[in-house]
Amino acid sequence: MLADALEHLVRGIVDHPDDVQVRGRSLRRGELLEVRVHPEDLGRVIGRSGRTARALRTVVNALSADGSVRVDVVDVDRR
């Protein structure tokens, strides 16, 4: 559910919505959501001084029942 919500939010921000992928993994310290975007969209998702990325993290943590969700943003070229 959190991955779907995050993917929906990110697709609304970027110019290449087909390249957006969100993967969820469970870690010892909580859940990790990894967002992959087109390299040209990386700046849009991060925003000035990281404001957009911070806002996305805030929304996802508010939706989370535990509150222990980590969101990482990477471009498509990086594995």
PDB file of C-alpha atoms in Angstrom:
ATOM      1  CA  MET A   1       0.000   0.000   0.000  1.00  0.00           C
ATOM      2  CA  LEU A   2       2.761   2.463   0.892  1.00  0.00           C
ATOM      3  CA  ALA A   3       4.721   1.622  -2.247  1.00  0.00           C
ATOM      4  CA  ASP A   4       1.633   2.212  -4.400  1.00  0.00           C
ATOM      5  CA  ALA A   5       0.918   5.556  -2.752  1.00  0.00           C
ATOM      6  CA  LEU A   6       4.523   6.685  -3.142  1.00  0.00           C
ATOM      7  CA  GLU A   7       4.593   5.579  -6.780  1.00  0.00           C
ATOM      8  CA  HIS A   8       1.404   7.547  -7.474  1.00  0.00           C
ATOM      9  CA  LEU A   9       2.863  10.686  -5.899  1.00  0.00           C
ATOM     10  CA  VAL A  10       6.167  10.426  -7.760  1.00  0.00           C
ATOM     11  CA  ARG A  11       4.473   9.740 -11.117  1.00  0.00           C
ATOM     12  CA  GLY A  12       2.630  13.058 -10.719  1.00  0.00           C
ATOM     13  CA  ILE A  13       5.902  14.952 -10.301  1.00  0.00           C
ATOM     14  CA  VAL A  14       8.123  13.551 -13.057  1.00  0.00           C
ATOM     15  CA  ASP A  15       8.234  14.001 -16.848  1.00  0.00           C
ATOM     16  CA  HIS A  16       8.842  10.277 -17.499  1.00  0.00           C
ATOM     17  CA  PRO A  17       6.186   8.496 -15.381  1.00  0.00           C
ATOM     18  CA  ASP A  18       6.736   5.158 -17.139  1.00  0.00           C
ATOM     19  CA  ASP A  19      10.264   4.954 -15.716  1.00  0.00           C
ATOM     20  CA  VAL A  20       9.126   5.236 -12.079  1.00  0.00           C
ATOM     21  CA  GLN A  21       9.603   2.062 -10.051  1.00  0.00           C
ATOM     22  CA  VAL A  22       9.108   1.634  -6.321  1.00  0.00           C
ATOM     23  CA  ARG A  23      10.427  -1.466  -4.584  1.00  0.00           C
ATOM     24  CA  GLY A  24       9.730  -2.319  -0.993  1.00  0.00           C
ATOM     25  CA  ARG A  25      12.027  -4.363   1.218  1.00  0.00           C
ATOM     26  CA  SER A  26      11.806  -5.257   4.875  1.00  0.00           C
ATOM     27  CA  LEU A  27      14.871  -4.524   6.951  1.00  0.00           C
ATOM     28  CA  ARG A  28      15.627  -5.081  10.617  1.00  0.00           C
ATOM     29  CA  ARG A  29      14.972  -1.435  11.406  1.00  0.00           C
ATOM     30  CA  GLY A  30      11.785  -1.140   9.353  1.00  0.00           C
ATOM     31  CA  GLU A  31      10.711  -0.975   5.755  1.00  0.00           C
ATOM     32  CA  LEU A  32      12.763   0.478   2.884  1.00  0.00           C
ATOM     33  CA  LEU A  33      11.067   1.932  -0.185  1.00  0.00           C
ATOM     34  CA  GLU A  34      13.464   2.466  -3.066  1.00  0.00           C
ATOM     35  CA  VAL A  35      12.297   4.883  -5.763  1.00  0.00           C
ATOM     36  CA  ARG A  36      13.927   4.608  -9.189  1.00  0.00           C
ATOM     37  CA  VAL A  37      13.354   7.423 -11.677  1.00  0.00           C
ATOM     38  CA  HIS A  38      14.694   8.542 -15.050  1.00  0.00           C
ATOM     39  CA  PRO A  39      18.016  10.440 -14.670  1.00  0.00           C
ATOM     40  CA  GLU A  40      16.423  13.646 -16.015  1.00  0.00           C
ATOM     41  CA  ASP A  41      13.740  13.479 -13.302  1.00  0.00           C
ATOM     42  CA  LEU A  42      16.080  12.979 -10.369  1.00  0.00           C
ATOM     43  CA  GLY A  43      16.294  16.707  -9.659  1.00  0.00           C
ATOM     44  CA  ARG A  44      12.515  17.067  -9.718  1.00  0.00           C
ATOM     45  CA  VAL A  45      12.020  14.291  -7.177  1.00  0.00           C
ATOM     46  CA  ILE A  46      14.726  15.564  -4.858  1.00  0.00           C
ATOM     47  CA  GLY A  47      13.766  19.239  -5.211  1.00  0.00           C
ATOM     48  CA  ARG A  48      15.617  22.288  -3.974  1.00  0.00           C
ATOM     49  CA  SER A  49      17.680  21.448  -0.945  1.00  0.00           C
ATOM     50  CA  GLY A  50      15.820  18.119  -0.767  1.00  0.00           C
ATOM     51  CA  ARG A  51      12.456  19.678   0.023  1.00  0.00           C
ATOM     52  CA  THR A  52      10.404  17.481  -2.306  1.00  0.00           C
ATOM     53  CA  ALA A  53      12.101  14.285  -1.134  1.00  0.00           C
ATOM     54  CA  ARG A  54      11.578  15.343   2.487  1.00  0.00           C
ATOM     55  CA  ALA A  55       7.888  16.021   1.787  1.00  0.00           C
ATOM     56  CA  LEU A  56       7.485  12.592   0.162  1.00  0.00           C
ATOM     57  CA  ARG A  57       9.112  10.970   3.203  1.00  0.00           C
ATOM     58  CA  THR A  58       6.784  12.886   5.517  1.00  0.00           C
ATOM     59  CA  VAL A  59       3.680  11.754   3.624  1.00  0.00           C
ATOM     60  CA  VAL A  60       4.810   8.120   3.522  1.00  0.00           C
ATOM     61  CA  ASN A  61       5.643   8.118   7.235  1.00  0.00           C
ATOM     62  CA  ALA A  62       2.244   9.642   7.995  1.00  0.00           C
ATOM     63  CA  LEU A  63       0.546   6.844   6.028  1.00  0.00           C
ATOM     64  CA  SER A  64       2.616   4.162   7.733  1.00  0.00           C
ATOM     65  CA  ALA A  65       1.181   2.354  10.720  1.00  0.00           C
ATOM     66  CA  ASP A  66       4.640   1.888  12.296  1.00  0.00           C
ATOM     67  CA  GLY A  67       6.204   5.161  11.216  1.00  0.00           C
ATOM     68  CA  SER A  68       9.508   3.420  10.513  1.00  0.00           C
ATOM     69  CA  VAL A  69       9.749   3.696   6.731  1.00  0.00           C
ATOM     70  CA  ARG A  70      12.892   4.783   4.906  1.00  0.00           C
ATOM     71  CA  VAL A  71      12.620   6.218   1.383  1.00  0.00           C
ATOM     72  CA  ASP A  72      15.648   6.249  -0.947  1.00  0.00           C
ATOM     73  CA  VAL A  73      15.631   7.957  -4.339  1.00  0.00           C
ATOM     74  CA  VAL A  74      17.949   6.685  -7.085  1.00  0.00           C
ATOM     75  CA  ASP A  75      18.030   7.069 -10.862  1.00  0.00           C
ATOM     76  CA  VAL A  76      17.300   4.241 -13.295  1.00  0.00           C
ATOM     77  CA  ASP A  77      20.934   3.886 -14.424  1.00  0.00           C
ATOM     78  CA  ARG A  78      22.169   3.080 -10.915  1.00  0.00           C
ATOM     79  CA  ARG A  79      21.761  -0.554  -9.882  1.00  0.00           C
TER      80      ARG A  79
END
